[in-house]
Amino acid sequence: MDLSSLLSQVPQDTLLVLLAYTVLGGMYLVVVPLALYAWMNQRWHRMGKLERLGIYGLVFLFFPGMILFAPFLNFRLSGQGDV
């Protein structure tokens, strides 16, 4: 049984729902957390109080995606060079 015959047996509405879940899940777990990481990396030392509060709220909201990328991203300052 190949993929095209399997897809032809599934109703089109079901495929659209699965596609919508995939797109929303990808946005929730990948796109928005990476955008938040990029925003925080650029604005960390220049954020105002309200902006920081909003960013922390979004971090809390998108925590599963944030924790997914946390082991791979490093935002530590580069330091003074060789010591």
PDB file of N, CA, C and O in Angstrom:
ATOM      1  N   MET A   1       0.854  -1.176   0.000  1.00  0.00           N
ATOM      2  CA  MET A   1       0.000   0.000   0.000  1.00  0.00           C
ATOM      3  C   MET A   1       0.899   1.237   0.000  1.00  0.00           C
ATOM      4  O   MET A   1       1.713   1.430   0.892  1.00  0.00           O
ATOM      5  N   ASP A   2       0.769   2.068  -1.001  1.00  0.00           N
ATOM      6  CA  ASP A   2       1.596   3.261  -1.082  1.00  0.00           C
ATOM      7  C   ASP A   2       0.867   4.468  -0.494  1.00  0.00           C
ATOM      8  O   ASP A   2      -0.306   4.408  -0.136  1.00  0.00           O
ATOM      9  N   LEU A   3       1.566   5.566  -0.406  1.00  0.00           N
ATOM     10  CA  LEU A   3       1.058   6.754   0.272  1.00  0.00           C
ATOM     11  C   LEU A   3      -0.115   7.384  -0.459  1.00  0.00           C
ATOM     12  O   LEU A   3      -1.078   7.831   0.165  1.00  0.00           O
ATOM     13  N   SER A   4      -0.082   7.394  -1.781  1.00  0.00           N
ATOM     14  CA  SER A   4      -1.166   8.035  -2.532  1.00  0.00           C
ATOM     15  C   SER A   4      -2.489   7.279  -2.372  1.00  0.00           C
ATOM     16  O   SER A   4      -3.550   7.892  -2.257  1.00  0.00           O
ATOM     17  N   SER A   5      -2.450   5.959  -2.354  1.00  0.00           N
ATOM     18  CA  SER A   5      -3.691   5.210  -2.159  1.00  0.00           C
ATOM     19  C   SER A   5      -4.200   5.360  -0.733  1.00  0.00           C
ATOM     20  O   SER A   5      -5.409   5.387  -0.492  1.00  0.00           O
ATOM     21  N   LEU A   6      -3.286   5.479   0.224  1.00  0.00           N
ATOM     22  CA  LEU A   6      -3.695   5.697   1.610  1.00  0.00           C
ATOM     23  C   LEU A   6      -4.330   7.064   1.780  1.00  0.00           C
ATOM     24  O   LEU A   6      -5.355   7.211   2.454  1.00  0.00           O
ATOM     25  N   LEU A   7      -3.753   8.078   1.140  1.00  0.00           N
ATOM     26  CA  LEU A   7      -4.320   9.427   1.230  1.00  0.00           C
ATOM     27  C   LEU A   7      -5.650   9.544   0.510  1.00  0.00           C
ATOM     28  O   LEU A   7      -6.498  10.351   0.885  1.00  0.00           O
ATOM     29  N   SER A   8      -5.854   8.764  -0.532  1.00  0.00           N
ATOM     30  CA  SER A   8      -7.128   8.832  -1.252  1.00  0.00           C
ATOM     31  C   SER A   8      -8.266   8.217  -0.446  1.00  0.00           C
ATOM     32  O   SER A   8      -9.433   8.535  -0.674  1.00  0.00           O
ATOM     33  N   GLN A   9      -7.957   7.351   0.512  1.00  0.00           N
ATOM     34  CA  GLN A   9      -8.989   6.743   1.349  1.00  0.00           C
ATOM     35  C   GLN A   9      -9.411   7.648   2.503  1.00  0.00           C
ATOM     36  O   GLN A   9     -10.501   7.496   3.034  1.00  0.00           O
ATOM     37  N   VAL A  10      -8.560   8.590   2.890  1.00  0.00           N
ATOM     38  CA  VAL A  10      -8.861   9.487   4.006  1.00  0.00           C
ATOM     39  C   VAL A  10      -9.678  10.661   3.474  1.00  0.00           C
ATOM     40  O   VAL A  10      -9.342  11.235   2.446  1.00  0.00           O
ATOM     41  N   PRO A  11     -10.759  11.034   4.162  1.00  0.00           N
ATOM     42  CA  PRO A  11     -11.564  12.182   3.711  1.00  0.00           C
ATOM     43  C   PRO A  11     -10.737  13.471   3.702  1.00  0.00           C
ATOM     44  O   PRO A  11      -9.828  13.658   4.507  1.00  0.00           O
ATOM     45  N   GLN A  12     -11.095  14.352   2.776  1.00  0.00           N
ATOM     46  CA  GLN A  12     -10.346  15.589   2.606  1.00  0.00           C
ATOM     47  C   GLN A  12     -10.454  16.486   3.846  1.00  0.00           C
ATOM     48  O   GLN A  12      -9.500  17.172   4.196  1.00  0.00           O
ATOM     49  N   ASP A  13     -11.593  16.476   4.516  1.00  0.00           N
ATOM     50  CA  ASP A  13     -11.746  17.276   5.729  1.00  0.00           C
ATOM     51  C   ASP A  13     -10.756  16.832   6.805  1.00  0.00           C
ATOM     52  O   ASP A  13     -10.182  17.653   7.519  1.00  0.00           O
ATOM     53  N   THR A  14     -10.561  15.527   6.925  1.00  0.00           N
ATOM     54  CA  THR A  14      -9.612  15.005   7.908  1.00  0.00           C
ATOM     55  C   THR A  14      -8.191  15.444   7.569  1.00  0.00           C
ATOM     56  O   THR A  14      -7.415  15.811   8.459  1.00  0.00           O
ATOM     57  N   LEU A  15      -7.843  15.435   6.301  1.00  0.00           N
ATOM     58  CA  LEU A  15      -6.510  15.883   5.890  1.00  0.00           C
ATOM     59  C   LEU A  15      -6.305  17.357   6.183  1.00  0.00           C
ATOM     60  O   LEU A  15      -5.220  17.776   6.608  1.00  0.00           O
ATOM     61  N   LEU A  16      -7.350  18.159   5.974  1.00  0.00           N
ATOM     62  CA  LEU A  16      -7.244  19.584   6.268  1.00  0.00           C
ATOM     63  C   LEU A  16      -7.072  19.829   7.762  1.00  0.00           C
ATOM     64  O   LEU A  16      -6.302  20.701   8.172  1.00  0.00           O
ATOM     65  N   VAL A  17      -7.770  19.065   8.582  1.00  0.00           N
ATOM     66  CA  VAL A  17      -7.626  19.203  10.033  1.00  0.00           C
ATOM     67  C   VAL A  17      -6.215  18.800  10.468  1.00  0.00           C
ATOM     68  O   VAL A  17      -5.585  19.482  11.286  1.00  0.00           O
ATOM     69  N   LEU A  18      -5.713  17.705   9.924  1.00  0.00           N
ATOM     70  CA  LEU A  18      -4.357  17.273  10.254  1.00  0.00           C
ATOM     71  C   LEU A  18      -3.312  18.305   9.812  1.00  0.00           C
ATOM     72  O   LEU A  18      -2.336  18.563  10.522  1.00  0.00           O
ATOM     73  N   LEU A  19      -3.532  18.891   8.645  1.00  0.00           N
ATOM     74  CA  LEU A  19      -2.631  19.934   8.162  1.00  0.00           C
ATOM     75  C   LEU A  19      -2.681  21.157   9.071  1.00  0.00           C
ATOM     76  O   LEU A  19      -1.643  21.736   9.401  1.00  0.00           O
ATOM     77  N   ALA A  20      -3.876  21.542   9.504  1.00  0.00           N
ATOM     78  CA  ALA A  20      -4.009  22.690  10.403  1.00  0.00           C
ATOM     79  C   ALA A  20      -3.313  22.429  11.739  1.00  0.00           C
ATOM     80  O   ALA A  20      -2.622  23.303  12.279  1.00  0.00           O
ATOM     81  N   TYR A  21      -3.482  21.221  12.290  1.00  0.00           N
ATOM     82  CA  TYR A  21      -2.800  20.876  13.532  1.00  0.00           C
ATOM     83  C   TYR A  21      -1.289  20.891  13.357  1.00  0.00           C
ATOM     84  O   TYR A  21      -0.552  21.336  14.245  1.00  0.00           O
ATOM     85  N   THR A  22      -0.798  20.427  12.237  1.00  0.00           N
ATOM     86  CA  THR A  22       0.636  20.414  11.976  1.00  0.00           C
ATOM     87  C   THR A  22       1.183  21.838  11.871  1.00  0.00           C
ATOM     88  O   THR A  22       2.235  22.148  12.445  1.00  0.00           O
ATOM     89  N   VAL A  23       0.473  22.691  11.164  1.00  0.00           N
ATOM     90  CA  VAL A  23       0.923  24.078  11.011  1.00  0.00           C
ATOM     91  C   VAL A  23       0.899  24.798  12.361  1.00  0.00           C
ATOM     92  O   VAL A  23       1.869  25.477  12.733  1.00  0.00           O
ATOM     93  N   LEU A  24      -0.185  24.664  13.106  1.00  0.00           N
ATOM     94  CA  LEU A  24      -0.272  25.329  14.408  1.00  0.00           C
ATOM     95  C   LEU A  24       0.752  24.772  15.396  1.00  0.00           C
ATOM     96  O   LEU A  24       1.361  25.522  16.160  1.00  0.00           O
ATOM     97  N   GLY A  25       0.963  23.461  15.379  1.00  0.00           N
ATOM     98  CA  GLY A  25       1.965  22.863  16.250  1.00  0.00           C
ATOM     99  C   GLY A  25       3.364  23.319  15.895  1.00  0.00           C
ATOM    100  O   GLY A  25       4.195  23.575  16.769  1.00  0.00           O
ATOM    101  N   GLY A  26       3.645  23.434  14.604  1.00  0.00           N
ATOM    102  CA  GLY A  26       4.949  23.930  14.176  1.00  0.00           C
ATOM    103  C   GLY A  26       5.173  25.380  14.578  1.00  0.00           C
ATOM    104  O   GLY A  26       6.266  25.759  14.995  1.00  0.00           O
ATOM    105  N   MET A  27       4.119  26.188  14.474  1.00  0.00           N
ATOM    106  CA  MET A  27       4.223  27.577  14.911  1.00  0.00           C
ATOM    107  C   MET A  27       4.468  27.652  16.416  1.00  0.00           C
ATOM    108  O   MET A  27       5.298  28.429  16.882  1.00  0.00           O
ATOM    109  N   TYR A  28       3.737  26.830  17.175  1.00  0.00           N
ATOM    110  CA  TYR A  28       3.832  26.859  18.633  1.00  0.00           C
ATOM    111  C   TYR A  28       5.165  26.326  19.147  1.00  0.00           C
ATOM    112  O   TYR A  28       5.722  26.856  20.099  1.00  0.00           O
ATOM    113  N   LEU A  29       5.678  25.278  18.509  1.00  0.00           N
ATOM    114  CA  LEU A  29       6.889  24.631  19.012  1.00  0.00           C
ATOM    115  C   LEU A  29       8.182  25.109  18.357  1.00  0.00           C
ATOM    116  O   LEU A  29       9.252  24.920  18.926  1.00  0.00           O
ATOM    117  N   VAL A  30       8.093  25.718  17.159  1.00  0.00           N
ATOM    118  CA  VAL A  30       9.326  26.055  16.448  1.00  0.00           C
ATOM    119  C   VAL A  30       9.423  27.545  16.117  1.00  0.00           C
ATOM    120  O   VAL A  30      10.377  28.220  16.529  1.00  0.00           O
ATOM    121  N   VAL A  31       8.457  28.077  15.409  1.00  0.00           N
ATOM    122  CA  VAL A  31       8.588  29.420  14.839  1.00  0.00           C
ATOM    123  C   VAL A  31       8.569  30.505  15.916  1.00  0.00           C
ATOM    124  O   VAL A  31       9.480  31.343  15.986  1.00  0.00           O
ATOM    125  N   VAL A  32       7.552  30.521  16.759  1.00  0.00           N
ATOM    126  CA  VAL A  32       7.433  31.573  17.778  1.00  0.00           C
ATOM    127  C   VAL A  32       8.562  31.494  18.811  1.00  0.00           C
ATOM    128  O   VAL A  32       9.144  32.530  19.149  1.00  0.00           O
ATOM    129  N   PRO A  33       8.934  30.302  19.321  1.00  0.00           N
ATOM    130  CA  PRO A  33      10.061  30.276  20.264  1.00  0.00           C
ATOM    131  C   PRO A  33      11.377  30.775  19.665  1.00  0.00           C
ATOM    132  O   PRO A  33      12.122  31.493  20.336  1.00  0.00           O
ATOM    133  N   LEU A  34      11.658  30.441  18.416  1.00  0.00           N
ATOM    134  CA  LEU A  34      12.889  30.950  17.795  1.00  0.00           C
ATOM    135  C   LEU A  34      12.823  32.458  17.600  1.00  0.00           C
ATOM    136  O   LEU A  34      13.826  33.156  17.773  1.00  0.00           O
ATOM    137  N   ALA A  35      11.655  32.982  17.266  1.00  0.00           N
ATOM    138  CA  ALA A  35      11.498  34.433  17.145  1.00  0.00           C
ATOM    139  C   ALA A  35      11.674  35.109  18.505  1.00  0.00           C
ATOM    140  O   ALA A  35      12.288  36.179  18.600  1.00  0.00           O
ATOM    141  N   LEU A  36      11.162  34.494  19.564  1.00  0.00           N
ATOM    142  CA  LEU A  36      11.350  35.047  20.908  1.00  0.00           C
ATOM    143  C   LEU A  36      12.821  35.032  21.310  1.00  0.00           C
ATOM    144  O   LEU A  36      13.319  36.008  21.893  1.00  0.00           O
ATOM    145  N   TYR A  37      13.511  33.951  21.025  1.00  0.00           N
ATOM    146  CA  TYR A  37      14.940  33.891  21.321  1.00  0.00           C
ATOM    147  C   TYR A  37      15.698  34.991  20.576  1.00  0.00           C
ATOM    148  O   TYR A  37      16.565  35.654  21.136  1.00  0.00           O
ATOM    149  N   ALA A  38      15.380  35.192  19.309  1.00  0.00           N
ATOM    150  CA  ALA A  38      16.059  36.227  18.529  1.00  0.00           C
ATOM    151  C   ALA A  38      15.747  37.616  19.085  1.00  0.00           C
ATOM    152  O   ALA A  38      16.647  38.467  19.198  1.00  0.00           O
ATOM    153  N   TRP A  39      14.495  37.856  19.440  1.00  0.00           N
ATOM    154  CA  TRP A  39      14.100  39.155  20.003  1.00  0.00           C
ATOM    155  C   TRP A  39      14.832  39.419  21.321  1.00  0.00           C
ATOM    156  O   TRP A  39      15.356  40.505  21.550  1.00  0.00           O
ATOM    157  N   MET A  40      14.880  38.410  22.198  1.00  0.00           N
ATOM    158  CA  MET A  40      15.551  38.590  23.487  1.00  0.00           C
ATOM    159  C   MET A  40      17.048  38.800  23.306  1.00  0.00           C
ATOM    160  O   MET A  40      17.661  39.574  24.038  1.00  0.00           O
ATOM    161  N   ASN A  41      17.633  38.118  22.339  1.00  0.00           N
ATOM    162  CA  ASN A  41      19.068  38.257  22.101  1.00  0.00           C
ATOM    163  C   ASN A  41      19.413  39.669  21.629  1.00  0.00           C
ATOM    164  O   ASN A  41      20.442  40.217  22.007  1.00  0.00           O
ATOM    165  N   GLN A  42      18.556  40.273  20.819  1.00  0.00           N
ATOM    166  CA  GLN A  42      18.818  41.610  20.306  1.00  0.00           C
ATOM    167  C   GLN A  42      18.535  42.698  21.332  1.00  0.00           C
ATOM    168  O   GLN A  42      19.235  43.700  21.390  1.00  0.00           O
ATOM    169  N   ARG A  43      17.488  42.549  22.127  1.00  0.00           N
ATOM    170  CA  ARG A  43      16.996  43.638  22.958  1.00  0.00           C
ATOM    171  C   ARG A  43      17.246  43.461  24.457  1.00  0.00           C
ATOM    172  O   ARG A  43      16.726  44.237  25.251  1.00  0.00           O
ATOM    173  N   TRP A  44      18.035  42.493  24.892  1.00  0.00           N
ATOM    174  CA  TRP A  44      18.126  42.141  26.307  1.00  0.00           C
ATOM    175  C   TRP A  44      18.536  43.331  27.187  1.00  0.00           C
ATOM    176  O   TRP A  44      17.962  43.557  28.234  1.00  0.00           O
ATOM    177  N   HIS A  45      19.516  44.104  26.777  1.00  0.00           N
ATOM    178  CA  HIS A  45      20.019  45.194  27.616  1.00  0.00           C
ATOM    179  C   HIS A  45      19.305  46.517  27.364  1.00  0.00           C
ATOM    180  O   HIS A  45      19.602  47.503  28.032  1.00  0.00           O
ATOM    181  N   ARG A  46      18.366  46.568  26.436  1.00  0.00           N
ATOM    182  CA  ARG A  46      17.671  47.810  26.132  1.00  0.00           C
ATOM    183  C   ARG A  46      16.176  47.737  26.387  1.00  0.00           C
ATOM    184  O   ARG A  46      15.457  48.672  26.088  1.00  0.00           O
ATOM    185  N   MET A  47      15.687  46.622  26.916  1.00  0.00           N
ATOM    186  CA  MET A  47      14.248  46.457  27.131  1.00  0.00           C
ATOM    187  C   MET A  47      13.756  47.344  28.259  1.00  0.00           C
ATOM    188  O   MET A  47      14.430  47.507  29.268  1.00  0.00           O
ATOM    189  N   GLY A  48      12.556  47.874  28.069  1.00  0.00           N
ATOM    190  CA  GLY A  48      11.885  48.584  29.144  1.00  0.00           C
ATOM    191  C   GLY A  48      11.126  47.596  30.022  1.00  0.00           C
ATOM    192  O   GLY A  48      11.089  46.391  29.767  1.00  0.00           O
ATOM    193  N   LYS A  49      10.507  48.141  31.069  1.00  0.00           N
ATOM    194  CA  LYS A  49       9.807  47.275  32.023  1.00  0.00           C
ATOM    195  C   LYS A  49       8.621  46.557  31.378  1.00  0.00           C
ATOM    196  O   LYS A  49       8.430  45.359  31.585  1.00  0.00           O
ATOM    197  N   LEU A  50       7.831  47.275  30.622  1.00  0.00           N
ATOM    198  CA  LEU A  50       6.646  46.659  30.020  1.00  0.00           C
ATOM    199  C   LEU A  50       7.006  45.668  28.923  1.00  0.00           C
ATOM    200  O   LEU A  50       6.357  44.626  28.787  1.00  0.00           O
ATOM    201  N   GLU A  51       8.027  45.992  28.150  1.00  0.00           N
ATOM    202  CA  GLU A  51       8.474  45.062  27.110  1.00  0.00           C
ATOM    203  C   GLU A  51       8.997  43.771  27.735  1.00  0.00           C
ATOM    204  O   GLU A  51       8.691  42.670  27.285  1.00  0.00           O
ATOM    205  N   ARG A  52       9.775  43.894  28.819  1.00  0.00           N
ATOM    206  CA  ARG A  52      10.300  42.712  29.500  1.00  0.00           C
ATOM    207  C   ARG A  52       9.169  41.884  30.093  1.00  0.00           C
ATOM    208  O   ARG A  52       9.181  40.650  30.027  1.00  0.00           O
ATOM    209  N   LEU A  53       8.157  42.541  30.650  1.00  0.00           N
ATOM    210  CA  LEU A  53       7.009  41.835  31.193  1.00  0.00           C
ATOM    211  C   LEU A  53       6.271  41.074  30.088  1.00  0.00           C
ATOM    212  O   LEU A  53       5.882  39.920  30.262  1.00  0.00           O
ATOM    213  N   GLY A  54       6.094  41.709  28.939  1.00  0.00           N
ATOM    214  CA  GLY A  54       5.438  41.043  27.814  1.00  0.00           C
ATOM    215  C   GLY A  54       6.238  39.860  27.295  1.00  0.00           C
ATOM    216  O   GLY A  54       5.680  38.800  27.000  1.00  0.00           O
ATOM    217  N   ILE A  55       7.545  40.028  27.195  1.00  0.00           N
ATOM    218  CA  ILE A  55       8.402  38.942  26.724  1.00  0.00           C
ATOM    219  C   ILE A  55       8.373  37.777  27.701  1.00  0.00           C
ATOM    220  O   ILE A  55       8.294  36.611  27.306  1.00  0.00           O
ATOM    221  N   TYR A  56       8.417  38.066  28.994  1.00  0.00           N
ATOM    222  CA  TYR A  56       8.348  36.986  29.989  1.00  0.00           C
ATOM    223  C   TYR A  56       7.007  36.264  29.919  1.00  0.00           C
ATOM    224  O   TYR A  56       6.943  35.049  30.115  1.00  0.00           O
ATOM    225  N   GLY A  57       5.941  37.000  29.656  1.00  0.00           N
ATOM    226  CA  GLY A  57       4.641  36.355  29.483  1.00  0.00           C
ATOM    227  C   GLY A  57       4.625  35.435  28.277  1.00  0.00           C
ATOM    228  O   GLY A  57       4.085  34.332  28.337  1.00  0.00           O
ATOM    229  N   LEU A  58       5.237  35.874  27.170  1.00  0.00           N
ATOM    230  CA  LEU A  58       5.303  35.025  25.977  1.00  0.00           C
ATOM    231  C   LEU A  58       6.200  33.815  26.202  1.00  0.00           C
ATOM    232  O   LEU A  58       5.915  32.726  25.695  1.00  0.00           O
ATOM    233  N   VAL A  59       7.277  33.989  26.968  1.00  0.00           N
ATOM    234  CA  VAL A  59       8.135  32.852  27.300  1.00  0.00           C
ATOM    235  C   VAL A  59       7.348  31.821  28.097  1.00  0.00           C
ATOM    236  O   VAL A  59       7.450  30.616  27.865  1.00  0.00           O
ATOM    237  N   PHE A  60       6.545  32.284  29.038  1.00  0.00           N
ATOM    238  CA  PHE A  60       5.711  31.370  29.817  1.00  0.00           C
ATOM    239  C   PHE A  60       4.690  30.666  28.926  1.00  0.00           C
ATOM    240  O   PHE A  60       4.459  29.469  29.048  1.00  0.00           O
ATOM    241  N   LEU A  61       4.099  31.413  27.984  1.00  0.00           N
ATOM    242  CA  LEU A  61       3.086  30.852  27.097  1.00  0.00           C
ATOM    243  C   LEU A  61       3.669  29.820  26.133  1.00  0.00           C
ATOM    244  O   LEU A  61       3.062  28.786  25.871  1.00  0.00           O
ATOM    245  N   PHE A  62       4.867  30.078  25.642  1.00  0.00           N
ATOM    246  CA  PHE A  62       5.489  29.197  24.663  1.00  0.00           C
ATOM    247  C   PHE A  62       6.621  28.376  25.277  1.00  0.00           C
ATOM    248  O   PHE A  62       7.593  28.014  24.602  1.00  0.00           O
ATOM    249  N   PHE A  63       6.494  28.038  26.559  1.00  0.00           N
ATOM    250  CA  PHE A  63       7.545  27.335  27.287  1.00  0.00           C
ATOM    251  C   PHE A  63       7.930  25.989  26.674  1.00  0.00           C
ATOM    252  O   PHE A  63       9.126  25.676  26.607  1.00  0.00           O
ATOM    253  N   PRO A  64       7.001  25.148  26.197  1.00  0.00           N
ATOM    254  CA  PRO A  64       7.436  23.869  25.614  1.00  0.00           C
ATOM    255  C   PRO A  64       8.393  24.033  24.434  1.00  0.00           C
ATOM    256  O   PRO A  64       9.381  23.317  24.318  1.00  0.00           O
ATOM    257  N   GLY A  65       8.121  24.997  23.573  1.00  0.00           N
ATOM    258  CA  GLY A  65       9.024  25.241  22.451  1.00  0.00           C
ATOM    259  C   GLY A  65      10.333  25.869  22.886  1.00  0.00           C
ATOM    260  O   GLY A  65      11.389  25.594  22.313  1.00  0.00           O
ATOM    261  N   MET A  66      10.276  26.709  23.928  1.00  0.00           N
ATOM    262  CA  MET A  66      11.491  27.341  24.425  1.00  0.00           C
ATOM    263  C   MET A  66      12.430  26.294  25.023  1.00  0.00           C
ATOM    264  O   MET A  66      13.634  26.342  24.811  1.00  0.00           O
ATOM    265  N   ILE A  67      11.877  25.366  25.760  1.00  0.00           N
ATOM    266  CA  ILE A  67      12.715  24.345  26.395  1.00  0.00           C
ATOM    267  C   ILE A  67      13.258  23.364  25.354  1.00  0.00           C
ATOM    268  O   ILE A  67      14.300  22.749  25.556  1.00  0.00           O
ATOM    269  N   LEU A  68      12.579  23.250  24.223  1.00  0.00           N
ATOM    270  CA  LEU A  68      13.044  22.384  23.149  1.00  0.00           C
ATOM    271  C   LEU A  68      14.361  22.898  22.562  1.00  0.00           C
ATOM    272  O   LEU A  68      15.246  22.113  22.225  1.00  0.00           O
ATOM    273  N   PHE A  69      14.516  24.223  22.457  1.00  0.00           N
ATOM    274  CA  PHE A  69      15.715  24.810  21.849  1.00  0.00           C
ATOM    275  C   PHE A  69      16.759  25.241  22.868  1.00  0.00           C
ATOM    276  O   PHE A  69      17.874  25.608  22.487  1.00  0.00           O
ATOM    277  N   ALA A  70      16.438  25.247  24.150  1.00  0.00           N
ATOM    278  CA  ALA A  70      17.355  25.750  25.169  1.00  0.00           C
ATOM    279  C   ALA A  70      18.720  25.051  25.166  1.00  0.00           C
ATOM    280  O   ALA A  70      19.737  25.728  25.334  1.00  0.00           O
ATOM    281  N   PRO A  71      18.797  23.739  24.984  1.00  0.00           N
ATOM    282  CA  PRO A  71      20.142  23.124  25.014  1.00  0.00           C
ATOM    283  C   PRO A  71      21.033  23.513  23.837  1.00  0.00           C
ATOM    284  O   PRO A  71      22.248  23.355  23.914  1.00  0.00           O
ATOM    285  N   PHE A  72      20.464  24.032  22.779  1.00  0.00           N
ATOM    286  CA  PHE A  72      21.245  24.301  21.565  1.00  0.00           C
ATOM    287  C   PHE A  72      21.635  25.761  21.391  1.00  0.00           C
ATOM    288  O   PHE A  72      22.405  26.086  20.504  1.00  0.00           O
ATOM    289  N   LEU A  73      21.097  26.665  22.214  1.00  0.00           N
ATOM    290  CA  LEU A  73      21.361  28.087  22.064  1.00  0.00           C
ATOM    291  C   LEU A  73      22.201  28.576  23.229  1.00  0.00           C
ATOM    292  O   LEU A  73      21.991  28.200  24.374  1.00  0.00           O
ATOM    293  N   ASN A  74      23.149  29.465  22.941  1.00  0.00           N
ATOM    294  CA  ASN A  74      24.044  29.995  23.956  1.00  0.00           C
ATOM    295  C   ASN A  74      24.062  31.510  23.830  1.00  0.00           C
ATOM    296  O   ASN A  74      24.513  32.056  22.829  1.00  0.00           O
ATOM    297  N   PHE A  75      23.580  32.200  24.852  1.00  0.00           N
ATOM    298  CA  PHE A  75      23.531  33.661  24.819  1.00  0.00           C
ATOM    299  C   PHE A  75      24.481  34.301  25.817  1.00  0.00           C
ATOM    300  O   PHE A  75      24.337  35.461  26.164  1.00  0.00           O
ATOM    301  N   ARG A  76      25.464  33.550  26.290  1.00  0.00           N
ATOM    302  CA  ARG A  76      26.424  34.126  27.218  1.00  0.00           C
ATOM    303  C   ARG A  76      27.283  35.164  26.497  1.00  0.00           C
ATOM    304  O   ARG A  76      27.553  35.054  25.301  1.00  0.00           O
ATOM    305  N   LEU A  77      27.721  36.143  27.246  1.00  0.00           N
ATOM    306  CA  LEU A  77      28.601  37.152  26.664  1.00  0.00           C
ATOM    307  C   LEU A  77      29.931  36.520  26.296  1.00  0.00           C
ATOM    308  O   LEU A  77      30.387  35.573  26.942  1.00  0.00           O
ATOM    309  N   SER A  78      30.577  37.058  25.280  1.00  0.00           N
ATOM    310  CA  SER A  78      31.792  36.435  24.787  1.00  0.00           C
ATOM    311  C   SER A  78      32.984  36.654  25.718  1.00  0.00           C
ATOM    312  O   SER A  78      33.972  35.952  25.634  1.00  0.00           O
ATOM    313  N   GLY A  79      32.937  37.641  26.602  1.00  0.00           N
ATOM    314  CA  GLY A  79      34.024  37.851  27.567  1.00  0.00           C
ATOM    315  C   GLY A  79      35.103  38.764  27.025  1.00  0.00           C
ATOM    316  O   GLY A  79      34.937  39.476  26.047  1.00  0.00           O
ATOM    317  N   GLN A  80      36.278  38.698  27.657  1.00  0.00           N
ATOM    318  CA  GLN A  80      37.385  39.601  27.323  1.00  0.00           C
ATOM    319  C   GLN A  80      38.414  38.952  26.407  1.00  0.00           C
ATOM    320  O   GLN A  80      39.480  39.497  26.199  1.00  0.00           O
ATOM    321  N   GLY A  81      38.152  37.788  25.897  1.00  0.00           N
ATOM    322  CA  GLY A  81      39.119  37.126  25.037  1.00  0.00           C
ATOM    323  C   GLY A  81      39.891  36.077  25.807  1.00  0.00           C
ATOM    324  O   GLY A  81      39.445  35.580  26.837  1.00  0.00           O
ATOM    325  N   ASP A  82      41.070  35.731  25.323  1.00  0.00           N
ATOM    326  CA  ASP A  82      41.895  34.717  25.980  1.00  0.00           C
ATOM    327  C   ASP A  82      42.450  35.245  27.297  1.00  0.00           C
ATOM    328  O   ASP A  82      42.955  36.362  27.376  1.00  0.00           O
ATOM    329  N   VAL A  83      42.389  34.400  28.313  1.00  0.00           N
ATOM    330  CA  VAL A  83      42.892  34.795  29.642  1.00  0.00           C
ATOM    331  C   VAL A  83      44.076  33.935  29.997  1.00  0.00           C
ATOM    332  O   VAL A  83      44.148  32.787  29.762  1.00  0.00           O
TER     333      VAL A  83
END
